[in-house]
PDB file of C-alpha atoms in Angstrom:
ATOM      1  CA  MET J  51     -30.535 -50.911 -23.411  1.00 59.00           C
ATOM      2  CA  SER J  52     -32.933 -48.110 -22.607  1.00 85.00           C
ATOM      3  CA  GLU J  53     -34.752 -46.296 -25.222  1.00 92.00           C
ATOM      4  CA  LEU J  54     -33.625 -43.042 -23.767  1.00 92.00           C
ATOM      5  CA  SER J  55     -29.843 -43.970 -24.048  1.00 91.00           C
ATOM      6  CA  SER J  56     -30.395 -45.133 -27.788  1.00 95.00           C
ATOM      7  CA  THR J  57     -32.054 -41.974 -28.589  1.00 94.00           C
ATOM      8  CA  PHE J  58     -29.307 -39.971 -27.103  1.00 87.00           C
ATOM      9  CA  VAL J  59     -26.642 -41.736 -29.036  1.00 92.00           C
ATOM     10  CA  ARG J  60     -28.334 -41.399 -32.391  1.00 94.00           C
ATOM     11  CA  LEU J  61     -29.117 -37.754 -31.619  1.00 89.00           C
ATOM     12  CA  HIS J  62     -25.296 -36.638 -30.633  1.00 86.00           C
ATOM     13  CA  ALA J  63     -23.133 -39.302 -33.032  1.00 92.00           C
ATOM     14  CA  ARG J  64     -23.195 -39.592 -36.702  1.00 95.00           C
ATOM     15  CA  LEU J  65     -22.744 -43.079 -38.368  1.00 97.00           C
ATOM     16  CA  THR J  66     -19.285 -42.767 -39.911  1.00 97.00           C
ATOM     17  CA  PRO J  67     -16.415 -45.027 -41.066  1.00 98.00           C
ATOM     18  CA  VAL J  68     -13.538 -45.511 -38.713  1.00 98.00           C
ATOM     19  CA  ALA J  69     -10.404 -43.976 -39.807  1.00 96.00           C
ATOM     20  CA  PHE J  70      -8.087 -47.057 -39.521  1.00 97.00           C
ATOM     21  CA  VAL J  71     -10.801 -49.725 -39.920  1.00 98.00           C
ATOM     22  CA  PRO J  72     -13.079 -48.176 -42.663  1.00 98.00           C
ATOM     23  CA  GLU J  73     -14.942 -51.516 -42.954  1.00 97.00           C
ATOM     24  CA  VAL J  74     -16.614 -50.559 -39.643  1.00 98.00           C
ATOM     25  CA  ARG J  75     -19.085 -47.800 -39.129  1.00 98.00           C
ATOM     26  CA  LEU J  76     -19.607 -46.187 -35.502  1.00 98.00           C
ATOM     27  CA  HIS J  77     -21.825 -43.640 -34.071  1.00 97.00           C
ATOM     28  CA  GLN J  78     -19.270 -41.082 -33.471  1.00 94.00           C
ATOM     29  CA  ALA J  79     -19.390 -37.421 -32.108  1.00 89.00           C
ATOM     30  CA  ASP J  80     -17.758 -34.619 -33.768  1.00 83.00           C
ATOM     31  CA  GLU J  81     -16.813 -32.717 -30.717  1.00 71.00           C
ATOM     32  CA  PRO J  82     -15.793 -34.115 -27.549  1.00 61.00           C
ATOM     33  CA  ILE J  83     -16.180 -31.603 -24.976  1.00 59.00           C
ATOM     34  CA  GLY J  84     -19.607 -30.501 -25.680  1.00 62.00           C
ATOM     35  CA  LEU J  85     -20.738 -33.923 -25.725  1.00 62.00           C
ATOM     36  CA  TRP J  86     -19.060 -34.596 -22.294  1.00 58.00           C
ATOM     37  CA  GLU J  87     -20.976 -31.651 -20.705  1.00 65.00           C
ATOM     38  CA  LEU J  88     -24.256 -33.074 -22.096  1.00 62.00           C
ATOM     39  CA  THR J  89     -23.550 -36.461 -20.533  1.00 60.00           C
ATOM     40  CA  GLU J  90     -22.793 -34.850 -17.082  1.00 59.00           C
ATOM     41  CA  GLY J  91     -26.379 -33.635 -16.644  1.00 54.00           C
ATOM     42  CA  GLU J  92     -27.679 -30.652 -14.753  1.00 46.00           C
ATOM     43  CA  PHE J  93     -25.003 -30.895 -11.966  1.00 42.00           C
ATOM     44  CA  SER J  94     -21.195 -31.270 -12.232  1.00 48.00           C
ATOM     45  CA  THR J  95     -20.395 -34.990 -11.514  1.00 50.00           C
ATOM     46  CA  ASP J  96     -17.544 -37.248 -11.979  1.00 59.00           C
ATOM     47  CA  GLN J  97     -19.101 -38.688 -15.197  1.00 58.00           C
ATOM     48  CA  PRO J  98     -16.240 -39.909 -17.247  1.00 64.00           C
ATOM     49  CA  PRO J  99     -15.882 -38.972 -20.832  1.00 71.00           C
ATOM     50  CA  PRO J 100     -18.045 -40.475 -23.319  1.00 80.00           C
ATOM     51  CA  PHE J 101     -15.519 -43.296 -24.478  1.00 84.00           C
ATOM     52  CA  TRP J 102     -18.432 -44.668 -26.674  1.00 90.00           C
ATOM     53  CA  ALA J 103     -18.358 -41.707 -28.880  1.00 91.00           C
ATOM     54  CA  PHE J 104     -14.952 -42.041 -30.315  1.00 89.00           C
ATOM     55  CA  ALA J 105     -12.739 -44.625 -31.898  1.00 93.00           C
ATOM     56  CA  TRP J 106      -9.717 -44.571 -29.699  1.00 90.00           C
ATOM     57  CA  ALA J 107      -6.273 -45.463 -31.055  1.00 92.00           C
ATOM     58  CA  GLY J 108      -5.910 -48.672 -29.130  1.00 94.00           C
ATOM     59  CA  GLY J 109      -9.293 -49.837 -30.038  1.00 96.00           C
ATOM     60  CA  GLN J 110      -8.568 -48.915 -33.789  1.00 97.00           C
ATOM     61  CA  ALA J 111      -5.191 -50.782 -33.553  1.00 97.00           C
ATOM     62  CA  LEU J 112      -6.708 -53.997 -32.165  1.00 98.00           C
ATOM     63  CA  ALA J 113      -9.658 -53.868 -34.416  1.00 98.00           C
ATOM     64  CA  ARG J 114      -7.326 -53.376 -37.417  1.00 98.00           C
ATOM     65  CA  TYR J 115      -5.310 -56.427 -36.222  1.00 98.00           C
ATOM     66  CA  LEU J 116      -8.212 -58.493 -35.692  1.00 98.00           C
ATOM     67  CA  THR J 117      -9.636 -57.617 -39.323  1.00 98.00           C
ATOM     68  CA  ASP J 118      -6.343 -58.683 -40.767  1.00 98.00           C
ATOM     69  CA  HIS J 119      -5.898 -61.764 -38.664  1.00 98.00           C
ATOM     70  CA  PRO J 120      -9.230 -63.137 -38.127  1.00 98.00           C
ATOM     71  CA  GLU J 121      -7.962 -66.627 -37.096  1.00 98.00           C
ATOM     72  CA  LEU J 122      -7.342 -65.305 -33.730  1.00 98.00           C
ATOM     73  CA  VAL J 123     -10.929 -65.047 -32.908  1.00 98.00           C
ATOM     74  CA  ALA J 124     -12.819 -67.143 -35.455  1.00 98.00           C
ATOM     75  CA  GLY J 125     -14.961 -69.752 -33.924  1.00 98.00           C
ATOM     76  CA  ARG J 126     -14.114 -68.608 -30.349  1.00 98.00           C
ATOM     77  CA  ARG J 127     -16.114 -67.026 -27.597  1.00 98.00           C
ATOM     78  CA  VAL J 128     -14.882 -63.384 -27.050  1.00 98.00           C
ATOM     79  CA  LEU J 129     -15.103 -60.874 -24.282  1.00 98.00           C
ATOM     80  CA  ASP J 130     -14.441 -57.212 -25.097  1.00 98.00           C
ATOM     81  CA  LEU J 131     -13.561 -55.461 -21.883  1.00 96.00           C
ATOM     82  CA  ALA J 132     -14.546 -51.830 -21.431  1.00 95.00           C
ATOM     83  CA  SER J 133     -15.744 -51.797 -25.019  1.00 97.00           C
ATOM     84  CA  GLY J 134     -16.544 -48.280 -25.342  1.00 95.00           C
ATOM     85  CA  SER J 135     -18.237 -47.849 -28.815  1.00 97.00           C
ATOM     86  CA  GLY J 136     -18.133 -51.611 -29.328  1.00 98.00           C
ATOM     87  CA  LEU J 137     -15.283 -51.211 -32.208  1.00 98.00           C
ATOM     88  CA  VAL J 138     -13.030 -54.194 -31.185  1.00 98.00           C
ATOM     89  CA  ALA J 139     -16.473 -56.348 -30.516  1.00 98.00           C
ATOM     90  CA  ILE J 140     -17.666 -55.677 -33.812  1.00 98.00           C
ATOM     91  CA  ALA J 141     -14.339 -56.536 -35.571  1.00 98.00           C
ATOM     92  CA  ALA J 142     -14.159 -59.788 -33.556  1.00 98.00           C
ATOM     93  CA  ALA J 143     -17.863 -60.466 -34.714  1.00 98.00           C
ATOM     94  CA  ARG J 144     -16.949 -59.538 -38.293  1.00 98.00           C
ATOM     95  CA  ALA J 145     -13.910 -61.783 -37.901  1.00 98.00           C
ATOM     96  CA  GLY J 146     -16.025 -64.912 -37.166  1.00 98.00           C
ATOM     97  CA  ALA J 147     -16.126 -65.134 -33.438  1.00 98.00           C
ATOM     98  CA  ALA J 148     -18.650 -67.633 -32.287  1.00 98.00           C
ATOM     99  CA  SER J 149     -19.931 -64.979 -29.746  1.00 98.00           C
ATOM    100  CA  VAL J 150     -18.888 -61.783 -28.633  1.00 98.00           C
ATOM    101  CA  ARG J 151     -19.846 -60.241 -25.051  1.00 98.00           C
ATOM    102  CA  ALA J 152     -19.039 -56.608 -24.965  1.00 98.00           C
ATOM    103  CA  VAL J 153     -19.057 -55.186 -21.181  1.00 98.00           C
ATOM    104  CA  GLU J 154     -19.168 -51.697 -20.382  1.00 96.00           C
ATOM    105  CA  VAL J 155     -19.874 -49.545 -17.222  1.00 93.00           C
ATOM    106  CA  ASP J 156     -21.588 -46.816 -19.049  1.00 92.00           C
ATOM    107  CA  GLU J 157     -25.218 -47.281 -19.874  1.00 93.00           C
ATOM    108  CA  LEU J 158     -24.766 -44.826 -23.024  1.00 93.00           C
ATOM    109  CA  ALA J 159     -21.775 -47.191 -24.247  1.00 95.00           C
ATOM    110  CA  VAL J 160     -23.978 -50.154 -24.047  1.00 97.00           C
ATOM    111  CA  ALA J 161     -26.620 -48.642 -26.286  1.00 97.00           C
ATOM    112  CA  ALA J 162     -23.843 -47.414 -28.495  1.00 97.00           C
ATOM    113  CA  VAL J 163     -22.427 -50.858 -28.686  1.00 98.00           C
ATOM    114  CA  ALA J 164     -25.950 -52.396 -29.567  1.00 98.00           C
ATOM    115  CA  LEU J 165     -26.557 -49.651 -32.358  1.00 98.00           C
ATOM    116  CA  ASN J 166     -23.147 -50.011 -33.657  1.00 98.00           C
ATOM    117  CA  ALA J 167     -23.231 -53.706 -33.830  1.00 98.00           C
ATOM    118  CA  GLU J 168     -26.697 -53.317 -35.483  1.00 98.00           C
ATOM    119  CA  ALA J 169     -25.287 -50.825 -37.996  1.00 98.00           C
ATOM    120  CA  ASN J 170     -22.622 -53.458 -39.035  1.00 98.00           C
ATOM    121  CA  GLY J 171     -24.904 -56.314 -39.328  1.00 98.00           C
ATOM    122  CA  VAL J 172     -23.182 -58.366 -36.482  1.00 98.00           C
ATOM    123  CA  ARG J 173     -24.336 -59.760 -33.307  1.00 98.00           C
ATOM    124  CA  VAL J 174     -22.683 -58.457 -30.065  1.00 98.00           C
ATOM    125  CA  ASP J 175     -24.214 -59.112 -26.617  1.00 98.00           C
ATOM    126  CA  ALA J 176     -23.748 -55.630 -24.991  1.00 98.00           C
ATOM    127  CA  GLU J 177     -23.898 -55.909 -21.231  1.00 97.00           C
ATOM    128  CA  PHE J 178     -23.874 -53.151 -18.506  1.00 96.00           C
ATOM    129  CA  GLY J 179     -21.713 -54.004 -15.570  1.00 96.00           C
ATOM    130  CA  ASP J 180     -18.417 -53.887 -13.852  1.00 96.00           C
ATOM    131  CA  ILE J 181     -16.918 -57.455 -14.057  1.00 97.00           C
ATOM    132  CA  LEU J 182     -13.283 -56.550 -13.121  1.00 97.00           C
ATOM    133  CA  ASP J 183     -13.478 -58.105  -9.561  1.00 96.00           C
ATOM    134  CA  GLY J 184     -14.783 -61.327 -11.194  1.00 95.00           C
ATOM    135  CA  ASP J 185     -13.665 -63.417 -14.217  1.00 92.00           C
ATOM    136  CA  ALA J 186     -14.005 -63.712 -17.942  1.00 95.00           C
ATOM    137  CA  GLY J 187     -16.838 -66.341 -17.756  1.00 95.00           C
ATOM    138  CA  ASP J 188     -16.554 -68.796 -20.525  1.00 97.00           C
ATOM    139  CA  ALA J 189     -14.439 -66.463 -22.702  1.00 98.00           C
ATOM    140  CA  GLU J 190     -11.807 -68.234 -24.637  1.00 98.00           C
ATOM    141  CA  VAL J 191     -10.297 -64.564 -25.946  1.00 98.00           C
ATOM    142  CA  VAL J 192     -10.401 -61.370 -23.979  1.00 98.00           C
ATOM    143  CA  LEU J 193      -9.815 -58.282 -25.695  1.00 98.00           C
ATOM    144  CA  ALA J 194      -8.748 -54.941 -23.910  1.00 95.00           C
ATOM    145  CA  GLY J 195      -8.286 -52.019 -26.472  1.00 90.00           C
ATOM    146  CA  ASP J 196      -8.179 -48.927 -24.406  1.00 89.00           C
ATOM    147  CA  VAL J 197      -8.315 -49.772 -20.653  1.00 91.00           C
ATOM    148  CA  PHE J 198      -5.098 -48.506 -19.299  1.00 88.00           C
ATOM    149  CA  TYR J 199      -6.029 -44.865 -19.229  1.00 83.00           C
ATOM    150  CA  SER J 200      -5.487 -44.272 -15.480  1.00 87.00           C
ATOM    151  CA  ALA J 201      -3.221 -45.770 -12.939  1.00 92.00           C
ATOM    152  CA  ALA J 202      -6.307 -47.107 -10.961  1.00 92.00           C
ATOM    153  CA  MET J 203      -7.862 -48.685 -13.877  1.00 91.00           C
ATOM    154  CA  ALA J 204      -4.629 -50.207 -15.099  1.00 92.00           C
ATOM    155  CA  ARG J 205      -4.225 -51.850 -11.661  1.00 95.00           C
ATOM    156  CA  ARG J 206      -7.709 -53.253 -11.866  1.00 96.00           C
ATOM    157  CA  VAL J 207      -7.619 -54.415 -15.364  1.00 95.00           C
ATOM    158  CA  LEU J 208      -4.254 -56.078 -14.898  1.00 95.00           C
ATOM    159  CA  ARG J 209      -5.528 -58.117 -12.118  1.00 95.00           C
ATOM    160  CA  PHE J 210      -8.533 -59.221 -14.095  1.00 96.00           C
ATOM    161  CA  LEU J 211      -6.223 -60.168 -17.040  1.00 94.00           C
ATOM    162  CA  LEU J 212      -3.977 -61.923 -14.881  1.00 93.00           C
ATOM    163  CA  ARG J 213      -6.928 -64.056 -13.393  1.00 88.00           C
TER     164      ARG J 213
END
């Protein structure tokens, strides 16, 4: 995680409780469009929205479920796929997972996951990379909160999950 990315996250997102999982606090942005424009840089790019700056609905539902049913991950090695803010990974760690690996393709998201895990007093190994053409490594549980947001992504994630 680069110091620049960590600084960006701290500067543009406030540490606040998550609506449906108030036990967890995340660095969240107040205004999505302005932040998205900042992450695009000087030139217009195909940069995706800052998925790391918001607690998306699917992630909140999955994190709430893990919080209410910790036995699903307790003592197990967990992979949080397309982790975004790290909400689901943090919920898994809080629920007693033996280890949690959160993978993201956005460097700012990796920084946000690390900062959010630290803010919640849990250990999450935040990793930058696209693992969808590979496998889940030694994970016993694979979590995927908000990954079916486009047809292309849905196809890639489904192939990964089926493997």
